[in-house]
XYZ file of N, CA, C and O in Angstrom:
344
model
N 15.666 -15.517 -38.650
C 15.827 -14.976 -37.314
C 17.250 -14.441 -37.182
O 18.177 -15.216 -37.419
N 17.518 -13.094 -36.801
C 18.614 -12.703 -36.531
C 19.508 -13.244 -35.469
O 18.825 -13.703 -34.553
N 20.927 -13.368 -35.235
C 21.745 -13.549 -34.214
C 20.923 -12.944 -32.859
O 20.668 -13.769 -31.983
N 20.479 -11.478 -32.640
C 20.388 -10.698 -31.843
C 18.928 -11.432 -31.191
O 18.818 -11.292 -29.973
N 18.195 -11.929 -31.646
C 16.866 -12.059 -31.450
C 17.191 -13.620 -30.537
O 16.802 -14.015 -29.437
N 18.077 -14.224 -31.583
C 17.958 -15.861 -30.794
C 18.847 -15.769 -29.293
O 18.583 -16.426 -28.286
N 19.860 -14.864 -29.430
C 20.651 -14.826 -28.060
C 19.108 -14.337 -27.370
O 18.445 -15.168 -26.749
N 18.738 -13.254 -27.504
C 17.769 -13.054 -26.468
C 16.627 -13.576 -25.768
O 16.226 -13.383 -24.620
N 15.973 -14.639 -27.198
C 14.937 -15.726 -26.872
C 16.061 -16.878 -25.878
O 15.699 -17.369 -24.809
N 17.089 -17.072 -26.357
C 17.985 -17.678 -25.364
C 18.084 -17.536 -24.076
O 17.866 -18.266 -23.109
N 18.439 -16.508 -24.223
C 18.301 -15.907 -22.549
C 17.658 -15.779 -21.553
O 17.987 -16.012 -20.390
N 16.230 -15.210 -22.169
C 14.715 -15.059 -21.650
C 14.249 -16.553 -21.194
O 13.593 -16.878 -20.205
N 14.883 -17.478 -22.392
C 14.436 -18.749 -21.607
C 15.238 -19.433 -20.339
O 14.849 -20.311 -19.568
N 16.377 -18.790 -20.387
C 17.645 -19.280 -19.305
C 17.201 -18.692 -18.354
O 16.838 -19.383 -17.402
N 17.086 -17.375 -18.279
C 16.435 -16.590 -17.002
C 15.352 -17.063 -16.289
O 15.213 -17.026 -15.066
N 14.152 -17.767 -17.585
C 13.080 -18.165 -16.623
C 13.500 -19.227 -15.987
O 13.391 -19.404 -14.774
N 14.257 -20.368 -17.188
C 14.214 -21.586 -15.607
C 14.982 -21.333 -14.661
O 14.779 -22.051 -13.682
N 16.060 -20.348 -14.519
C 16.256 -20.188 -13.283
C 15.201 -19.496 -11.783
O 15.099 -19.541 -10.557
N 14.690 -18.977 -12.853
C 13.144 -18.508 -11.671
C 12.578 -19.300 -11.117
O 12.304 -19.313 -9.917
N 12.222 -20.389 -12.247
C 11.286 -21.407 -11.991
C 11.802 -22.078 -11.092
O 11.064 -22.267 -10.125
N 13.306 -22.734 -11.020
C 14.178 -23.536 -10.398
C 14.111 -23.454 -8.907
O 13.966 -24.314 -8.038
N 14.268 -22.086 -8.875
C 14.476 -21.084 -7.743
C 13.338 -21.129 -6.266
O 13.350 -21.194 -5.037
N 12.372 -21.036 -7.515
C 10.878 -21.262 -6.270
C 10.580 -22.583 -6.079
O 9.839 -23.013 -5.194
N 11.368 -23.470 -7.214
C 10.503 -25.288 -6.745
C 11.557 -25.642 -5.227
O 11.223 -26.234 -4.202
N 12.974 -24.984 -5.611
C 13.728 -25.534 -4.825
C 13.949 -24.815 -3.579
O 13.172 -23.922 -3.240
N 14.953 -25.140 -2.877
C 15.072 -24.453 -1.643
C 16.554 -24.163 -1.357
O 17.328 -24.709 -0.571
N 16.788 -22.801 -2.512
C 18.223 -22.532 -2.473
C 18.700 -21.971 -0.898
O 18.013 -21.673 0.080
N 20.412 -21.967 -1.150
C 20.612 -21.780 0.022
C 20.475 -20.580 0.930
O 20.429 -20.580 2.160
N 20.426 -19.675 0.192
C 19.919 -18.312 0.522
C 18.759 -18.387 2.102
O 18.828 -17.859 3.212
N 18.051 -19.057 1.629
C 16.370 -19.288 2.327
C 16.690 -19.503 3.908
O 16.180 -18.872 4.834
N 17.760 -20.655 4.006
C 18.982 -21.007 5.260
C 18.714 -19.800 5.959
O 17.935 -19.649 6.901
N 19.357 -19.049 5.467
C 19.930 -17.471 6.012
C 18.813 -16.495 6.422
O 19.008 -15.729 7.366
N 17.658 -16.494 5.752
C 16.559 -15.667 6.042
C 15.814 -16.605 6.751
O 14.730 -16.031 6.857
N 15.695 -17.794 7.361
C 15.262 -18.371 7.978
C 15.572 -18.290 9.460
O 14.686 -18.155 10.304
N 17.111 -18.394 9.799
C 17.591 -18.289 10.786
C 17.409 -16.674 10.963
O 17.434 -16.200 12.099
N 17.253 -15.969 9.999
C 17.226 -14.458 10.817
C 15.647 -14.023 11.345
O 15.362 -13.343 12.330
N 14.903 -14.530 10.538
C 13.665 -14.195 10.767
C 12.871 -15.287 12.180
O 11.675 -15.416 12.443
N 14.018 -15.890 12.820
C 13.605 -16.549 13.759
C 14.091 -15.269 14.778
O 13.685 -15.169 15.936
N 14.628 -14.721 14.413
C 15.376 -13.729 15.568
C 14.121 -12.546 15.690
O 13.934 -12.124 16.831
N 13.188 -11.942 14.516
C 12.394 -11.267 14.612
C 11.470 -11.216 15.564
O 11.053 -12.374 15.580
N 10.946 -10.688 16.276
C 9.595 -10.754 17.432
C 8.818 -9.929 16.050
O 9.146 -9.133 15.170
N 7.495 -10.738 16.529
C 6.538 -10.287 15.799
C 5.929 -9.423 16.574
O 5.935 -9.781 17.752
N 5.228 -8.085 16.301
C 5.184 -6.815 16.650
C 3.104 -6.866 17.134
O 2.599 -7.979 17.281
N 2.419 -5.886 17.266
C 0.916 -6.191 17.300
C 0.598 -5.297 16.741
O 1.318 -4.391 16.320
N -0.515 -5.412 16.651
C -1.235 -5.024 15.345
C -1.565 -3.297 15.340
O -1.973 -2.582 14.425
N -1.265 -3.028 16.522
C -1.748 -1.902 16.558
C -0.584 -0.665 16.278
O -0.773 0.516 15.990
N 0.910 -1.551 16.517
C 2.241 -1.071 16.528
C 2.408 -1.003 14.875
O 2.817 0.054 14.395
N 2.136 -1.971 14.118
C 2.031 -2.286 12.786
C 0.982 -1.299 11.845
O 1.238 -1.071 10.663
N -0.358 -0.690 12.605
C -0.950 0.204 12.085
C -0.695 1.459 12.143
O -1.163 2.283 11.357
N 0.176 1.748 13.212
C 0.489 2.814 13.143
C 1.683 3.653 12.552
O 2.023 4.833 12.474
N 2.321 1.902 12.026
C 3.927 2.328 11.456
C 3.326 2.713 10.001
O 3.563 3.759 9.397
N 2.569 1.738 9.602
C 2.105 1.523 8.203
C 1.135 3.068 7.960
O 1.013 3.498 6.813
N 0.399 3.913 9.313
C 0.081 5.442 8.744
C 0.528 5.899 8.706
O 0.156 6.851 8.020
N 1.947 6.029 9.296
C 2.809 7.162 9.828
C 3.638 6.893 8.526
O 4.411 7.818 8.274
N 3.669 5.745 7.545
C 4.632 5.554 6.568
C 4.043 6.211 4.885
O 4.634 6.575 3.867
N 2.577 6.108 5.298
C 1.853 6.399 3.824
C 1.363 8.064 4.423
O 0.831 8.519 3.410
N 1.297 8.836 5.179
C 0.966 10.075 5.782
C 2.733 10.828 5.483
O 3.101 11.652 4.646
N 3.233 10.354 6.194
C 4.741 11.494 6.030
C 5.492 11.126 4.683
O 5.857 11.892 3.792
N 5.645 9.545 4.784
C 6.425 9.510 3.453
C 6.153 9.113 2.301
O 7.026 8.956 1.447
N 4.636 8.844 2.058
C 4.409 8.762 0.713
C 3.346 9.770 0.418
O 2.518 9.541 -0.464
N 3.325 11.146 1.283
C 2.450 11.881 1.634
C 2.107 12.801 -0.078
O 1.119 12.827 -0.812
N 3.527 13.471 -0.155
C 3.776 14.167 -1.656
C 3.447 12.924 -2.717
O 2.806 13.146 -3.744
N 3.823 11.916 -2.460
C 3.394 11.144 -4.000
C 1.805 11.225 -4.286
O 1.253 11.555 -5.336
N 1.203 10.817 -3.015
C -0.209 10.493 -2.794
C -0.705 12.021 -3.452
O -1.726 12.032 -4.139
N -0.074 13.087 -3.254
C -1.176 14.372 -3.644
C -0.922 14.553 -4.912
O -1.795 15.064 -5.614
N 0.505 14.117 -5.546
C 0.473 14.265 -7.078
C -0.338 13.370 -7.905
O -0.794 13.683 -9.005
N -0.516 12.107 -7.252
C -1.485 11.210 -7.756
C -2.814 11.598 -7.677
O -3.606 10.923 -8.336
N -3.268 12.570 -6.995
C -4.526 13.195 -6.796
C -4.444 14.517 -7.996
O -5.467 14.908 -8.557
N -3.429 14.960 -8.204
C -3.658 16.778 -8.670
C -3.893 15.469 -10.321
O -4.802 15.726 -11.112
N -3.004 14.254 -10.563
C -3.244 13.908 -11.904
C -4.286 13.694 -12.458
O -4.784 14.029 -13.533
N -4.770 12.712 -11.080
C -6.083 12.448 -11.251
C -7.279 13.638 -11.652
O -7.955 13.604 -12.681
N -7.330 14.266 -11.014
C -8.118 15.874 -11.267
C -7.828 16.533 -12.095
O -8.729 17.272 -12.492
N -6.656 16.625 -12.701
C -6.403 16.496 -14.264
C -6.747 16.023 -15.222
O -6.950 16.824 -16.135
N -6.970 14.652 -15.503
C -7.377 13.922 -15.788
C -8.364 13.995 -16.298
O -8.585 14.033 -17.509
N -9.463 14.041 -14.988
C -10.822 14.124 -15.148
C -11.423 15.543 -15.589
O -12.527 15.540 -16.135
N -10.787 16.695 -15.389
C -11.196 18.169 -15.898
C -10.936 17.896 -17.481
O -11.742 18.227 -18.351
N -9.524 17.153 -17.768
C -9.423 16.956 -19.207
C -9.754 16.358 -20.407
O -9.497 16.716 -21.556
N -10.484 15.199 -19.904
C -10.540 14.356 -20.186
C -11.957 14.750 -21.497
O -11.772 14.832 -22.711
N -13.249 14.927 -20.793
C -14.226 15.705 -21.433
C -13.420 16.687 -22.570
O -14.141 16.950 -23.532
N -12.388 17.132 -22.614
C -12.580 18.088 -23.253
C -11.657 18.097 -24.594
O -11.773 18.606 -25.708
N -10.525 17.155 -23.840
C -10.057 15.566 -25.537
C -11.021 15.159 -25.796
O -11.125 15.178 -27.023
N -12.453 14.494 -25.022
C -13.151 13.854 -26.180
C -14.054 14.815 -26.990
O -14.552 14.323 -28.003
N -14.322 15.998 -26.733
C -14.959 17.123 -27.550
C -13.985 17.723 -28.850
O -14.363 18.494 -29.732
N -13.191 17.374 -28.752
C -11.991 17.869 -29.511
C -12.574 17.883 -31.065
O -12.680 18.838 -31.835
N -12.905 16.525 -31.248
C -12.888 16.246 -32.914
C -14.284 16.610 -33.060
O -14.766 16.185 -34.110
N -15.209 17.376 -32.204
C -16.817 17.807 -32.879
C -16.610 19.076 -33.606
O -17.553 19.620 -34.180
């Protein structure tokens, strides 16, 4: 095993238990988003549906149609890679 490989299996394992650590425990961070999210008013549902269209309509509007032109790409192309090798 190289130097390069064991630092990194090293690491990968240091990183996880701090993940792991992280969610069993209740670092202090949590304090802080606790007390703020007491300050939040929770909103209704209808205020929440309309943020959440108005958010995937205007601003994820262009992603959503390139994900469509790929898709239709895709599928026009697709047939015609698998005809390729006849």
């Amino acid at each position: 095993m190289r130097v390069s490989e064991l630092i990194g299996s090293i690491t990968s394992i240091f990183f996880a238990f701090i993940l792991f650590f992280s969610l069993a425990s209740n670092p202090p961070i949590h304090l802080a988003w606790r007390r703020t999210s007491e300050l939040v008013n929770p909103g209704d549902l209808q205020m929440l549906g309309a943020s959440m269209a108005e958010y995937i309509w205007r601003n994820l509007f262009p992603a959503l149609v390139a994900l469509i032109l790929v898709a239709v790409a895709l599928a026009v192309s697709l047939p015609t890679l698998l005809r390729r090798g006849e």
